[in-house]
Amino acid sequence: MSSIWGNTIKLSVFGESHSRGIGGVIDNLPPGIEIDMDEITFELKRRQTGSSALATARKEPDIPEILSGVVNGKTTGTPLAFVIYNSDQHSKDYDNLKTTARPSHADYTGFLRYKGFNDHRGGGHFSGRLTAPIVFAGAIAKSALKQKGIYTVSRIKSIMDVTDSDWDLSCMTYDKAQEMKKLIIPTADSLAAKRMEEVVLNLKSEGDSAGGVIECAIMNMEKGIGNPIFDAFEARLASLIFSIPATKGLEFGRGFDVTHLKGSEANDPLYTDGENIYTKTNNDGGINGGITNGMPIVFRTAIKPTASISLEQDSVNFVDKTNSKLTVVGRHDACICVRAVSVIDAAAALCAFDYLVEEKMF
Amino acid sequence: MSSIWGNTIKLSVFGESHSRGIGGVIDNLPPGIEIDMDEITFELKRRQTGSSALATARKEPDIPEILSGVVNGKTTGTPLAFVIYNSDQHSKDYDNLKTTARPSHADYTGFLRYKGFNDHRGGGHFSGRLTAPIVFAGAIAKSALKQKGIYTVSRIKSIMDVTDSDWDLSCMTYDKAQEMKKLIIPTADSLAAKRMEEVVLNLKSEGDSAGGVIECAIMNMEKGIGNPIFDAFEARLASLIFSIPATKGLEFGRGFDVTHLKGSEANDPLYTDGENIYTKTNNDGGINGGITNGMPIVFRTAIKPTASISLEQDSVNFVDKTNSKLTVVGRHDACICVRAVSVIDAAAALCAFDYLVEEKMF
Amino acid sequence: MSSIWGNTIKLSVFGESHSRGIGGVIDNLPPGIEIDMDEITFELKRRQTGSSALATARKEPDIPEILSGVVNGKTTGTPLAFVIYNSDQHSKDYDNLKTTARPSHADYTGFLRYKGFNDHRGGGHFSGRLTAPIVFAGAIAKSALKQKGIYTVSRIKSIMDVTDSDWDLSCMTYDKAQEMKKLIIPTADSLAAKRMEEVVLNLKSEGDSAGGVIECAIMNMEKGIGNPIFDAFEARLASLIFSIPATKGLEFGRGFDVTHLKGSEANDPLYTDGENIYTKTNNDGGINGGITNGMPIVFRTAIKPTASISLEQDSVNFVDKTNSKLTVVGRHDACICVRAVSVIDAAAALCAFDYLVEEKMF
Amino acid sequence: MSSIWGNTIKLSVFGESHSRGIGGVIDNLPPGIEIDMDEITFELKRRQTGSSALATARKEPDIPEILSGVVNGKTTGTPLAFVIYNSDQHSKDYDNLKTTARPSHADYTGFLRYKGFNDHRGGGHFSGRLTAPIVFAGAIAKSALKQKGIYTVSRIKSIMDVTDSDWDLSCMTYDKAQEMKKLIIPTADSLAAKRMEEVVLNLKSEGDSAGGVIECAIMNMEKGIGNPIFDAFEARLASLIFSIPATKGLEFGRGFDVTHLKGSEANDPLYTDGENIYTKTNNDGGINGGITNGMPIVFRTAIKPTASISLEQDSVNFVDKTNSKLTVVGRHDACICVRAVSVIDAAAALCAFDYLVEEKMF
């Protein structure tokens, strides 16, 4: 199912960067979920961040039109289809990419996969713009999860060598998480954000780009959720996260770092107040055996530097099979992280929601 | 689909550590694939490593019986079912785990998920033993892939703070990869293996455990394979890798490290010899836009330290909701990596095979 | 997957009769398939038949807009999304149906299933209008199948007690099949069509309705297609046919009638001309063991009389749980068969196409 | 998914008539379901009916062994695997079928589909014996459904021209349904059964075979179950029924016969006692718009005459492409209906259970 994601909630995403529109169909939504268009618009705008100097200059506002599945502001339970029409298109910018591949981009592999019929303009179906439907669906998930006190919070953990300070999730609240969403570079330490911005702007001025690590937590997640063996919570979420362009790594809890700890250090000791059960540490990131344990679900995603840079690069003409030089023109983000953070956040909400709908908790 | 994996090849895994048997059904195998029982047995033995001081003492040999789907040593194209009967069971060892959770294990979450009906003995369905069916299916995949010159190679990249030296995949051959499979601790540098062994044995003597990082490469993979958006090669493989117990992280190519590079450093420049197209570096790990580009597919998996350790730990009785101390008895691996390496290797082969069968390349 | 159909080709259908629009997303289309908008429009118009005295008076033309997945008149291989905007809506006609069920319609069960949140206007998601996306997808399938000489042909076998004469499929051609598509009531015997029309018009004048049987054949289908056990050709097609509103029965080949024959009469003897293999009769309808055998795939679908009739009927108010009388106003087909024939025909093509795409025959 | 059925409950069936064994894996069973081995054995024996003069003489008792997923007689919630070992095999009987096709059987199409690698002995994966795993899974479903007062009842409606009298489902009880299960030919009218038996025995003595129609009802089914558009209750059930060998037709409620009624006759008027809602007739067979309405779900399945008959038939050698004569030896049912009735009954229960597990009603 190439462009459909979800086990119960099925999100079918469509569109190319320069097609008539992009959008999605969300199947199996429970009936009666309130659709908060303000929240959806807010999240789409976060992803878009057209105003920021850090992101690309594409100006068209991402205003979705809902085609079906909503009556009186509530889901009907039948498929919710939505479309965001494309308007601000500079198709000419991409003419040379029809035969010459941007290094580390999908131009060459897309050509292979689609036998030359794919829409190369603006990255086509590979465009980062195709993450907007995920953000849309995530916004609906968040509205629903909020009813149960479940929410997501995300930050940029690092950009290049600038790392944010630790955050204390035990003090996290829904309101704090919402505040972080308003930041261009959401971090625990505002100075870190300032330094990250400098790094990105410097690279931008050089025609270069930066990557980073995004950390996300799902707070107050229901416990006992996840289906071993192959539908472990990590597995289902991973299938979504690794579908987001530029993702090169994913880790849960202590992640790769845990391989430097002894078992006695890595294990999360349990304790109880007689009612609920907790762990003293959260090295496992809220999941054991693929099943949530009630602690925050914490994961980090590695986002590589934007592949499209202004500097001249070695490439090939993949039709003629000749070596060539390539200088990419057009608008590109110097650091995709500042936009990807809203996508990761949406993906986390969507995955949690998918499980909970399956469990008939809505 | 909790215990079924695959898009075209469907592997349905069953069993508990102490049930009558474990096994699987492999659906949609192409007809006419040769079943090499020696290769299957070899791979199962690698996973089992009963002889090694590094692994658990469970002695029963994993001898699979094929129940269907094979005639005259070749697949019929109908479901191939196999079973490995359980025999060497110390069920008593697990009596206290029915109500008291091993920290960072699935005892508590399994209780939540299955409402107390799950088989707690030996980890039940969560047991590492349930990876044997993945190894079995992977062995069949490897036999088939070999016909096309495709093979996997895996090593232990690091255990605790001991890291293997770089390996040069441009010199890799099928025969070298096979040689590495014979090593208890497969590394590029045999001294690193020696030091890893010491680290593990030391921790074992302390009743503690170690984790590590496993690196795997799929060599000579067909290019143009993978289905954006949500069936990216990374996404499908991730859904399998994160289903393997103890996995806490997964990264492709340069992985998390790439977030410290500029775009101009991270991008893989392309070149051609007029016939094929290559990249000078392989920071993307052989995948662009979710589609294979013909370079080796390289990924690393973080395996946490074995959760079952002999040291006393803080825990809870999750039925009574009381705090307690727990000392785990029974047989446990001091470092699960030495067994997981064969599972990761099998998973990589299975995923590659699943895609290629879907593309009717068999 | 409530509103997604297909194993490889995934058709995700959305919309309600009175929502902004209806449409679909078609995933996994092969790249390079020519999109013939004339054929699509022709097929949609057949389904709509707004001009006919036999069908409802809804006047809006079903003009689809393609949102993605097509460049230069050919599929890109990424999702093809399309929408047909709704315009000619008489929502007021349906006010009383919010609480009072039309007998044998989905008003009451829709209320149960969607907890009162469903869009009751015009039947909402249950509307026969939702078959237009199937016709759209079927038209694309037909264009593709035509390249391989495969085509569908459909007729109305019977309406009430009027039965069409036998048709001889051995003389069928693509052109003849196309000619039949132009008939309001496609039959082998034009007199039968005339009598069917009279029957329907009589019932219409009485405020009543008629059902009928539609027969469809897939001609020149590839042989060896179908996947036992549970993905038998009949099973996959049945899952689509029984999704079409008003379907009450489905039979293949000789169907229910075969139960009156001895095995020696029912069996289809085989013969060969040394090159191909045929059967002398086609009681099995072109399928053995769930796999196509190269003979025409013949099936019949029973379509019940339109449930919406103008006569007063006994009903209930399902909210208040009181008995009531109901007289349905609004536009309704006196015999849905004349429209359903294009839907069945499209479904057959879509199913055949789904299998052939899976087999990489496109 | 060729040999996996179910949306939530996944039944993966494996085996060939002459392989080591046949069986299945049932995934996603709720934990805590009681496994009644007596009921399972009873149902398997019904299907087998080795003692009856009407069925084949294969003598081996179908004794299943459960390999996993059950502890203390209750499901654990992890996959339940079971195997029925094959023992009474007359492989030699089938030697000529390797190249010569039994008319209306799957010998030729199986050869096409599996490129000659399939196991032709005893029909291989196409054998009616492969319905035993469906019966096994259905028996578990029935045990679970019984807790909610839901049960299935099935009869042979007709064999050749002998038709059973009407049955009055309003008087049906669980106990009566159980009584019917004990009959070799379950009918409402015992005289009809007697005449059916005569017809079958006559045909058997002639070396010929008979087909028939099986009618099944799901009693007390939960209402509001089914997911339009493509997961209509009829659609999901149809996908299972058409997977059962020899099925040529399926109809719900009044079925094909409803096409002879006017809408005013066919519609099921609703009424209420102030608490529940009923229909006066049940022409729709308990389903409207793909969703159950609380009335009995009634469907009929057309089973063709057993294709394997002792009379000489015209056939082909499909390897050499030559015409030939074939006389089938070996054991064959003169009327498969007497065994299929338990399979249809099991399929109905399995489908109902699959929906209810999905709705978390267990």
CSV table of N, CA and C in Angstrom, one decimal, chain C residues 145-184:
chain,number,residue,atom,x,y,z
C,145,LEU,N,-6.9,-2.6,-20.0
C,145,LEU,CA,-7.2,-4.0,-20.4
C,145,LEU,C,-7.3,-4.1,-21.9
C,146,LYS,N,-7.8,-3.1,-22.5
C,146,LYS,CA,-8.0,-3.1,-24.0
C,146,LYS,C,-6.7,-3.3,-24.7
C,147,GLN,N,-5.6,-2.8,-24.1
C,147,GLN,CA,-4.3,-3.0,-24.7
C,147,GLN,C,-4.0,-4.5,-24.9
C,148,LYS,N,-4.5,-5.3,-24.0
C,148,LYS,CA,-4.2,-6.7,-24.0
C,148,LYS,C,-5.3,-7.5,-24.6
C,149,GLY,N,-6.3,-6.8,-25.2
C,149,GLY,CA,-7.4,-7.5,-25.9
C,149,GLY,C,-8.5,-8.0,-24.9
C,150,ILE,N,-8.4,-7.6,-23.6
C,150,ILE,CA,-9.4,-8.0,-22.6
C,150,ILE,C,-10.4,-7.0,-22.5
C,151,TYR,N,-11.7,-7.4,-22.5
C,151,TYR,CA,-12.8,-6.4,-22.3
C,151,TYR,C,-13.9,-7.1,-21.6
C,152,THR,N,-14.8,-6.2,-21.1
C,152,THR,CA,-16.0,-6.7,-20.4
C,152,THR,C,-17.3,-6.4,-21.3
C,153,VAL,N,-18.3,-7.2,-21.1
C,153,VAL,CA,-19.5,-7.0,-21.8
C,153,VAL,C,-20.6,-7.4,-20.8
C,154,SER,N,-21.7,-6.5,-20.7
C,154,SER,CA,-22.7,-6.7,-19.7
C,154,SER,C,-24.1,-6.5,-20.3
C,155,ARG,N,-25.0,-7.2,-19.8
C,155,ARG,CA,-26.4,-7.0,-20.2
C,155,ARG,C,-27.3,-7.2,-19.1
C,156,ILE,N,-28.6,-6.7,-19.3
C,156,ILE,CA,-29.6,-7.0,-18.3
C,156,ILE,C,-30.2,-8.4,-18.7
C,157,LYS,N,-30.1,-9.3,-17.9
C,157,LYS,CA,-30.5,-10.7,-18.2
C,157,LYS,C,-32.0,-10.8,-18.0
C,158,SER,N,-32.5,-10.1,-17.0
C,158,SER,CA,-34.0,-10.2,-16.7
C,158,SER,C,-34.4,-9.0,-15.8
C,159,ILE,N,-35.6,-8.6,-16.0
C,159,ILE,CA,-36.2,-7.6,-15.1
C,159,ILE,C,-37.6,-8.2,-14.8
C,160,MET,N,-37.9,-8.3,-13.6
C,160,MET,CA,-39.1,-9.0,-13.2
C,160,MET,C,-39.2,-10.3,-13.9
C,161,ASP,N,-40.3,-10.6,-14.7
C,161,ASP,CA,-40.4,-11.9,-15.3
C,161,ASP,C,-40.0,-11.8,-16.8
C,162,VAL,N,-39.5,-10.7,-17.2
C,162,VAL,CA,-39.0,-10.6,-18.6
C,162,VAL,C,-37.5,-11.0,-18.7
C,163,THR,N,-37.3,-12.0,-19.5
C,163,THR,CA,-35.9,-12.6,-19.6
C,163,THR,C,-35.3,-12.4,-21.0
C,164,ASP,N,-34.1,-12.0,-21.1
C,164,ASP,CA,-33.5,-11.8,-22.4
C,164,ASP,C,-33.2,-13.2,-23.0
C,165,SER,N,-33.1,-13.3,-24.3
C,165,SER,CA,-32.7,-14.6,-24.9
C,165,SER,C,-31.2,-14.9,-24.6
C,166,ASP,N,-30.8,-16.1,-25.0
C,166,ASP,CA,-29.4,-16.5,-24.8
C,166,ASP,C,-28.5,-15.6,-25.6
C,167,TRP,N,-27.3,-15.3,-25.1
C,167,TRP,CA,-26.3,-14.7,-26.0
C,167,TRP,C,-25.2,-15.6,-26.2
C,168,ASP,N,-24.6,-15.5,-27.4
C,168,ASP,CA,-23.6,-16.5,-27.7
C,168,ASP,C,-22.2,-15.7,-27.6
C,169,LEU,N,-21.5,-16.0,-26.5
C,169,LEU,CA,-20.3,-15.3,-26.2
C,169,LEU,C,-19.2,-15.7,-27.2
C,170,SER,N,-19.3,-16.8,-27.9
C,170,SER,CA,-18.3,-17.2,-28.8
C,170,SER,C,-18.2,-16.2,-30.0
C,171,CYS,N,-19.3,-15.5,-30.2
C,171,CYS,CA,-19.4,-14.5,-31.3
C,171,CYS,C,-19.1,-13.1,-30.8
C,172,MET,N,-18.9,-12.9,-29.5
C,172,MET,CA,-18.7,-11.6,-29.0
C,172,MET,C,-17.4,-11.0,-29.5
C,173,THR,N,-17.5,-9.7,-29.7
C,173,THR,CA,-16.3,-8.9,-30.1
C,173,THR,C,-16.3,-7.6,-29.2
C,174,TYR,N,-15.1,-7.0,-29.2
C,174,TYR,CA,-15.0,-5.7,-28.5
C,174,TYR,C,-16.0,-4.7,-29.1
C,175,ASP,N,-16.1,-4.7,-30.4
C,175,ASP,CA,-17.0,-3.7,-31.0
C,175,ASP,C,-18.4,-3.9,-30.6
C,176,LYS,N,-18.8,-5.2,-30.6
C,176,LYS,CA,-20.2,-5.5,-30.2
C,176,LYS,C,-20.5,-5.1,-28.8
C,177,ALA,N,-19.5,-5.4,-27.9
C,177,ALA,CA,-19.6,-5.0,-26.5
C,177,ALA,C,-19.8,-3.5,-26.4
C,178,GLN,N,-19.0,-2.8,-27.2
C,178,GLN,CA,-19.1,-1.3,-27.1
C,178,GLN,C,-20.5,-0.8,-27.6
C,179,GLU,N,-21.0,-1.5,-28.6
C,179,GLU,CA,-22.4,-1.1,-29.1
C,179,GLU,C,-23.4,-1.3,-28.0
C,180,MET,N,-23.3,-2.4,-27.3
C,180,MET,CA,-24.3,-2.7,-26.2
C,180,MET,C,-24.2,-1.7,-25.1
C,181,LYS,N,-23.1,-1.1,-24.9
C,181,LYS,CA,-22.9,0.0,-23.9
C,181,LYS,C,-23.8,1.2,-24.2
C,182,LYS,N,-24.1,1.3,-25.5
C,182,LYS,CA,-24.8,2.5,-25.8
C,182,LYS,C,-26.3,2.4,-25.6
C,183,LEU,N,-26.8,1.1,-25.3
C,183,LEU,CA,-28.2,0.9,-25.1
C,183,LEU,C,-28.6,1.3,-23.7
C,184,ILE,N,-29.8,1.9,-23.6
C,184,ILE,CA,-30.3,2.1,-22.2
C,184,ILE,C,-30.5,0.8,-21.5
